[in-house]
Amino acid sequence: MNESFDFVIIGSGGGSLCAALVLRRAGKRVLVLEKKRTCSAALPRSPAA
């Protein structure tokens, strides 16, 4: 595999995914890396106390 990317984003929280979306819409090649098996933005949140 010999691919190149304009941006590499570490982590898949909400802000990271929004940044990746904006960059892709601008025509950039983006790689998002996450150490867990699921995106952090997709994890359920507990209700505020």
Coordinates of C-alpha atoms in Angstrom, one line a residue:
M1 CA 0.0 0.0 0.0
N2 CA 1.5 3.2 -1.2
E3 CA -1.0 6.0 -0.6
S4 CA -0.5 9.6 0.2
F5 CA -2.8 11.9 2.2
D6 CA -3.0 15.7 2.5
F7 CA -4.0 15.4 6.2
V8 CA -3.8 12.7 8.9
I9 CA -6.2 13.2 11.8
I10 CA -5.6 11.3 15.0
G11 CA -8.7 10.4 16.9
S12 CA -12.3 10.1 15.8
G13 CA -14.2 12.4 18.1
G14 CA -16.8 14.8 16.9
G15 CA -14.4 17.6 16.2
S16 CA -12.0 15.3 14.3
L17 CA -14.8 13.9 12.1
C18 CA -16.1 17.4 11.4
A19 CA -12.6 18.6 10.4
A20 CA -12.2 15.5 8.1
L21 CA -15.6 16.3 6.5
V22 CA -14.6 19.9 5.8
L23 CA -11.3 18.9 4.4
R24 CA -12.8 16.2 2.1
R25 CA -15.4 18.7 0.8
A26 CA -12.5 20.9 0.0
G27 CA -11.0 18.1 -2.1
K28 CA -8.3 17.0 0.3
R29 CA -7.3 13.4 0.9
V30 CA -7.8 12.7 4.6
L31 CA -6.9 9.7 6.8
V32 CA -8.6 9.4 10.2
L33 CA -6.9 7.1 12.7
E34 CA -8.5 5.7 15.8
K35 CA -7.1 3.2 18.3
K36 CA -10.4 1.8 19.3
R37 CA -12.7 -0.4 17.0
T38 CA -15.5 2.2 17.0
C39 CA -15.5 6.0 16.4
S40 CA -15.3 8.0 19.5
A41 CA -18.1 10.3 18.3
A42 CA -20.4 7.2 18.1
L43 CA -20.1 6.3 21.7
P44 CA -23.2 6.9 23.9
R45 CA -23.0 9.8 26.3
S46 CA -24.4 9.6 29.8
P47 CA -27.0 12.3 30.7
A48 CA -25.8 15.3 32.6
A49 CA -26.5 15.2 36.3

